[in-house]
Structure formats: structure tokens, C-alpha cells
């Protein structure tokens, strides 16, 4: 962690909004939407969001009727930061026929911790994420040296939520690893 000129703690390399005046709208990511072929895109390995088949079909119908109203957010190497399910349904035959495999993207340059933060913010804003993948992301951030206060601030989480996610991280690996040896007085019924 580092401090800015005002003495505020910030995550090293974290993009911070410039509050000194109006933003240059031409430099905003949404001002740089481009169409690329979906085959260029790569899913990330940490997305905690899950969508059931009926909602995926609803997303297809939404794009069929309304068009793509949100670009897919990608890194310069086309790894998906946000929009995995828009990418996923873009392979549907109906959408392939309409768009020829092309999808709208906007590129952002983020380091690994900040792209995970971005993915979480996008998903939480829509109200969907799975607990264990989310816990794994928090565990990764802690391992990368991100302080709990920064996780709370940047992901808009309460202390208790961060604690619970930290405690849940790695649970599937722990199950079965901690074997209990029963005392000699224990006799199996059978």
C-alpha cells in the first residue's frame, strides 16, 4: 500500500478518479467501444458470477430484441473482465447470424488484483455472485498484500463480509484433509 499526496492509503497502481474537475469524456472507456470477433476473447479464471439457463435465454432474447446495450469489458489481450455471459451467448446461432460473431468490447488496462476488483464490482452491482469463487478472489487479494480496509473500501463490503469470505476461502481443499482419528473406545455399529 502507498499513500497519495493527501496522505490517503491507496492500493499501489490503483486507478483513482480525478476529482479536480470535469473528466475528459473522450478518455472514458465507453467512448472507445469497438467491434471484434468473439473468437479473440478469453474468459478469466476467477469470475464468481453464475447464471441459470433460463436467464441465459433471457439474455439472448434481450440482445435479439434490443441489441448489445453493454460492451464486454476486456484487457488489452482480450481477457474478459466483465461480460462473460454476453460473450457466452454471443455464440448462439441466432446471434451469430445477426452479428457474424462480432461483439462490442471496451479495453481497460488493469493489473491482476484490480481486474478482479472490477469484475466483483460489476457483478455485485447487478446482485449476482457465488460465495466460494468470491472467497477465493478475496483470498488472492490478501495473498497479494491488499489490506482488508482496502478490500472493504474498493469492493464496498463490511468488515464481517470480508472476514467470512476469508474464512471460506479454500474450504473445499480443507474438507477431507483434516481427518479425524476416532478414539479406541469408538466401535462401529454394524
CSV table of C-alpha atoms in Angstrom, one decimal:
chain,number,residue,atom,x,y,z
A,1,UNK,CA,0.0,0.0,0.0
A,2,UNK,CA,1.1,3.5,-0.6
A,3,UNK,CA,-0.1,7.0,0.3
A,4,UNK,CA,-1.2,9.7,-2.1
A,5,UNK,CA,-0.4,13.4,-1.7
A,6,UNK,CA,-3.3,13.8,0.8
A,7,UNK,CA,-2.0,11.0,3.0
A,8,UNK,CA,-4.8,8.6,2.0
A,9,UNK,CA,-3.9,4.9,1.7
A,10,UNK,CA,-4.3,3.5,-1.8
A,11,UNK,CA,-3.6,0.2,-3.4
A,12,UNK,CA,-0.4,0.6,-5.5
A,13,UNK,CA,-1.2,1.1,-9.1
A,14,UNK,CA,-4.9,1.6,-8.4
A,15,UNK,CA,-6.8,3.8,-10.8
A,16,UNK,CA,-8.2,6.7,-8.9
A,17,UNK,CA,-10.8,9.1,-10.1
A,18,UNK,CA,-9.5,12.6,-10.7
A,19,UNK,CA,-11.9,14.8,-8.7
A,20,UNK,CA,-10.1,18.1,-9.6
A,21,UNK,CA,-12.6,18.9,-12.3
A,22,UNK,CA,-14.7,17.5,-15.1
A,23,UNK,CA,-13.5,14.3,-16.8
A,24,UNK,CA,-12.5,14.2,-20.4
A,25,UNK,CA,-15.3,12.1,-21.8
A,26,UNK,CA,-13.3,11.1,-24.8
A,27,UNK,CA,-10.9,9.2,-22.5
A,28,UNK,CA,-13.6,7.2,-20.8
A,29,UNK,CA,-13.7,3.5,-21.7
A,30,UNK,CA,-17.3,3.7,-23.0
A,31,UNK,CA,-16.1,6.2,-25.6
A,32,UNK,CA,-13.8,3.6,-27.1
A,33,UNK,CA,-16.2,0.8,-27.9
A,34,UNK,CA,-15.0,-1.4,-30.8
A,35,UNK,CA,-16.4,-4.4,-32.5
A,36,UNK,CA,-14.2,-7.5,-32.5
A,37,UNK,CA,-14.7,-11.2,-33.3
A,38,UNK,CA,-15.8,-13.2,-30.3
A,39,UNK,CA,-13.0,-15.8,-31.0
A,40,UNK,CA,-10.4,-13.2,-29.8
A,41,UNK,CA,-12.0,-13.1,-26.3
A,42,UNK,CA,-10.8,-15.3,-23.4
A,43,UNK,CA,-12.7,-16.0,-20.2
A,44,UNK,CA,-11.0,-15.1,-17.0
A,45,UNK,CA,-10.3,-17.8,-14.4
A,46,UNK,CA,-11.9,-16.1,-11.4
A,47,UNK,CA,-15.4,-15.0,-12.3
A,48,UNK,CA,-17.7,-15.6,-9.3
A,49,UNK,CA,-20.9,-14.9,-11.3
A,50,UNK,CA,-23.3,-17.8,-12.2
A,51,UNK,CA,-26.3,-17.5,-14.5
A,52,UNK,CA,-29.0,-20.2,-14.8
A,53,UNK,CA,-30.1,-21.4,-18.3
A,54,UNK,CA,-33.4,-19.6,-18.2
A,55,UNK,CA,-31.6,-16.3,-17.6
A,56,UNK,CA,-29.1,-17.1,-20.3
A,57,UNK,CA,-32.0,-17.5,-22.8
A,58,UNK,CA,-33.4,-14.2,-21.5
A,59,UNK,CA,-30.1,-12.6,-22.2
A,60,UNK,CA,-30.2,-14.0,-25.8
A,61,UNK,CA,-33.7,-12.6,-26.3
A,62,UNK,CA,-32.7,-9.3,-24.9
A,63,UNK,CA,-29.8,-9.0,-27.4
A,64,UNK,CA,-32.1,-10.2,-30.2
A,65,UNK,CA,-34.7,-7.6,-29.4
A,66,UNK,CA,-32.7,-4.7,-28.0
A,67,UNK,CA,-29.2,-5.3,-29.5
A,68,UNK,CA,-26.0,-5.2,-27.5
A,69,UNK,CA,-26.6,-2.4,-25.0
A,70,UNK,CA,-23.4,-3.0,-22.9
A,71,UNK,CA,-20.0,-3.7,-24.3
A,72,UNK,CA,-17.9,-6.6,-22.9
A,73,UNK,CA,-15.0,-5.2,-20.8
A,74,UNK,CA,-11.7,-6.8,-21.7
A,75,UNK,CA,-8.0,-6.4,-21.1
A,76,UNK,CA,-5.7,-5.5,-24.0
A,77,UNK,CA,-5.1,-9.2,-24.5
A,78,UNK,CA,-8.9,-9.7,-24.7
A,79,UNK,CA,-9.2,-11.5,-21.4
A,80,UNK,CA,-12.8,-10.7,-20.2
A,81,UNK,CA,-13.1,-8.6,-17.1
A,82,UNK,CA,-16.9,-8.1,-17.3
A,83,UNK,CA,-19.4,-9.6,-19.7
A,84,UNK,CA,-18.6,-13.3,-19.7
A,85,UNK,CA,-22.2,-14.2,-20.2
A,86,UNK,CA,-22.7,-11.7,-23.0
A,87,UNK,CA,-19.7,-13.4,-24.6
A,88,UNK,CA,-21.1,-16.8,-23.9
A,89,UNK,CA,-24.4,-16.2,-25.5
A,90,UNK,CA,-22.9,-14.4,-28.5
A,91,UNK,CA,-22.0,-17.9,-29.7
A,92,UNK,CA,-25.8,-18.7,-30.0
A,93,UNK,CA,-26.7,-19.5,-33.7
A,94,UNK,CA,-29.3,-16.7,-33.7
A,95,UNK,CA,-26.8,-14.1,-32.6
A,96,UNK,CA,-24.1,-15.5,-34.8
A,97,UNK,CA,-26.4,-15.0,-37.8
A,98,UNK,CA,-27.2,-11.4,-36.8
A,99,UNK,CA,-23.7,-10.2,-35.8
A,100,UNK,CA,-21.4,-12.6,-37.6
A,101,UNK,CA,-19.6,-13.4,-34.4
A,102,UNK,CA,-18.8,-9.8,-33.7
A,103,UNK,CA,-19.2,-8.4,-30.2
A,104,UNK,CA,-18.7,-4.9,-28.7
A,105,UNK,CA,-15.8,-4.5,-26.4
A,106,UNK,CA,-14.0,-1.8,-24.5
A,107,UNK,CA,-10.5,-2.3,-23.4
A,108,UNK,CA,-9.1,-1.4,-19.9
A,109,UNK,CA,-5.6,-1.8,-18.6
A,110,UNK,CA,-5.7,-3.3,-15.1
A,111,UNK,CA,-3.3,-5.3,-13.0
A,112,UNK,CA,-4.5,-8.7,-11.8
A,113,UNK,CA,-5.8,-7.5,-8.4
A,114,UNK,CA,-7.6,-4.5,-9.9
A,115,UNK,CA,-9.2,-6.6,-12.7
A,116,UNK,CA,-10.6,-9.0,-10.0
A,117,UNK,CA,-11.9,-5.9,-8.1
A,118,UNK,CA,-13.5,-4.6,-11.3
A,119,UNK,CA,-15.2,-8.0,-12.0
A,120,UNK,CA,-16.6,-8.1,-8.5
A,121,UNK,CA,-17.9,-4.5,-8.6
A,122,UNK,CA,-19.6,-5.2,-11.9
A,123,UNK,CA,-21.2,-8.4,-10.6
A,124,UNK,CA,-22.2,-7.1,-7.2
A,125,UNK,CA,-23.8,-4.0,-8.8
A,126,UNK,CA,-26.1,-6.5,-10.6
A,127,UNK,CA,-26.6,-8.5,-7.4
A,128,UNK,CA,-25.1,-11.8,-8.5
A,129,UNK,CA,-22.1,-13.8,-7.4
A,130,UNK,CA,-21.2,-17.2,-5.9
A,131,UNK,CA,-19.7,-17.4,-2.5
A,132,UNK,CA,-16.8,-19.8,-2.9
A,133,UNK,CA,-15.4,-18.1,-6.1
A,134,UNK,CA,-15.8,-14.8,-4.3
A,135,UNK,CA,-14.0,-16.1,-1.3
A,136,UNK,CA,-11.1,-17.3,-3.5
A,137,UNK,CA,-10.8,-13.9,-5.0
A,138,UNK,CA,-10.6,-12.3,-1.5
A,139,UNK,CA,-8.0,-14.9,-0.6
A,140,UNK,CA,-6.0,-14.0,-3.7
A,141,UNK,CA,-6.1,-10.3,-2.9
A,142,UNK,CA,-5.0,-10.9,0.7
A,143,UNK,CA,-2.1,-13.1,-0.6
A,144,UNK,CA,-1.2,-10.2,-3.0
A,145,UNK,CA,-0.9,-7.9,0.0
A,146,UNK,CA,-4.1,-5.9,-0.3
A,147,UNK,CA,-5.2,-4.8,3.2
A,148,UNK,CA,-8.6,-5.7,4.5
A,149,UNK,CA,-9.5,-2.0,4.7
A,150,UNK,CA,-8.7,-1.5,1.0
A,151,UNK,CA,-10.8,-4.6,0.1
A,152,UNK,CA,-13.7,-3.2,2.1
A,153,UNK,CA,-13.5,0.2,0.5
A,154,UNK,CA,-12.9,-0.8,-3.1
A,155,UNK,CA,-15.5,-3.6,-3.0
A,156,UNK,CA,-18.0,-1.8,-0.8
A,157,UNK,CA,-18.0,-4.6,1.8
A,158,UNK,CA,-18.5,-4.6,5.5
A,159,UNK,CA,-15.7,-6.0,7.8
A,160,UNK,CA,-17.8,-9.0,8.7
A,161,UNK,CA,-18.3,-9.9,5.0
A,162,UNK,CA,-14.6,-9.8,4.2
A,163,UNK,CA,-13.9,-11.9,7.4
A,164,UNK,CA,-16.5,-14.5,6.3
A,165,UNK,CA,-15.1,-14.7,2.8
A,166,UNK,CA,-11.5,-15.0,4.1
A,167,UNK,CA,-12.7,-17.9,6.4
A,168,UNK,CA,-14.5,-19.6,3.5
A,169,UNK,CA,-11.6,-19.4,1.0
A,170,UNK,CA,-10.0,-22.8,0.5
A,171,UNK,CA,-12.8,-24.7,2.2
A,172,UNK,CA,-13.2,-27.4,-0.5
A,173,UNK,CA,-9.5,-28.1,-0.2
A,174,UNK,CA,-9.7,-28.4,3.6
A,175,UNK,CA,-12.6,-30.9,3.5
A,176,UNK,CA,-11.1,-34.4,3.7
A,177,UNK,CA,-7.6,-33.1,4.5
A,178,UNK,CA,-8.4,-32.8,8.3
A,179,UNK,CA,-9.2,-36.4,9.1
A,180,UNK,CA,-10.5,-37.3,12.5
A,181,UNK,CA,-8.9,-40.3,14.2
A,182,UNK,CA,-11.6,-41.8,16.5
A,183,UNK,CA,-10.6,-42.8,20.0
A,184,UNK,CA,-10.1,-46.5,20.7
A,185,UNK,CA,-13.4,-46.6,22.7
A,186,UNK,CA,-15.3,-46.0,19.5
A,187,UNK,CA,-16.7,-49.1,18.0
A,188,UNK,CA,-18.5,-49.1,14.6
A,189,UNK,CA,-22.1,-50.4,14.6
A,190,UNK,CA,-22.6,-52.9,12.0
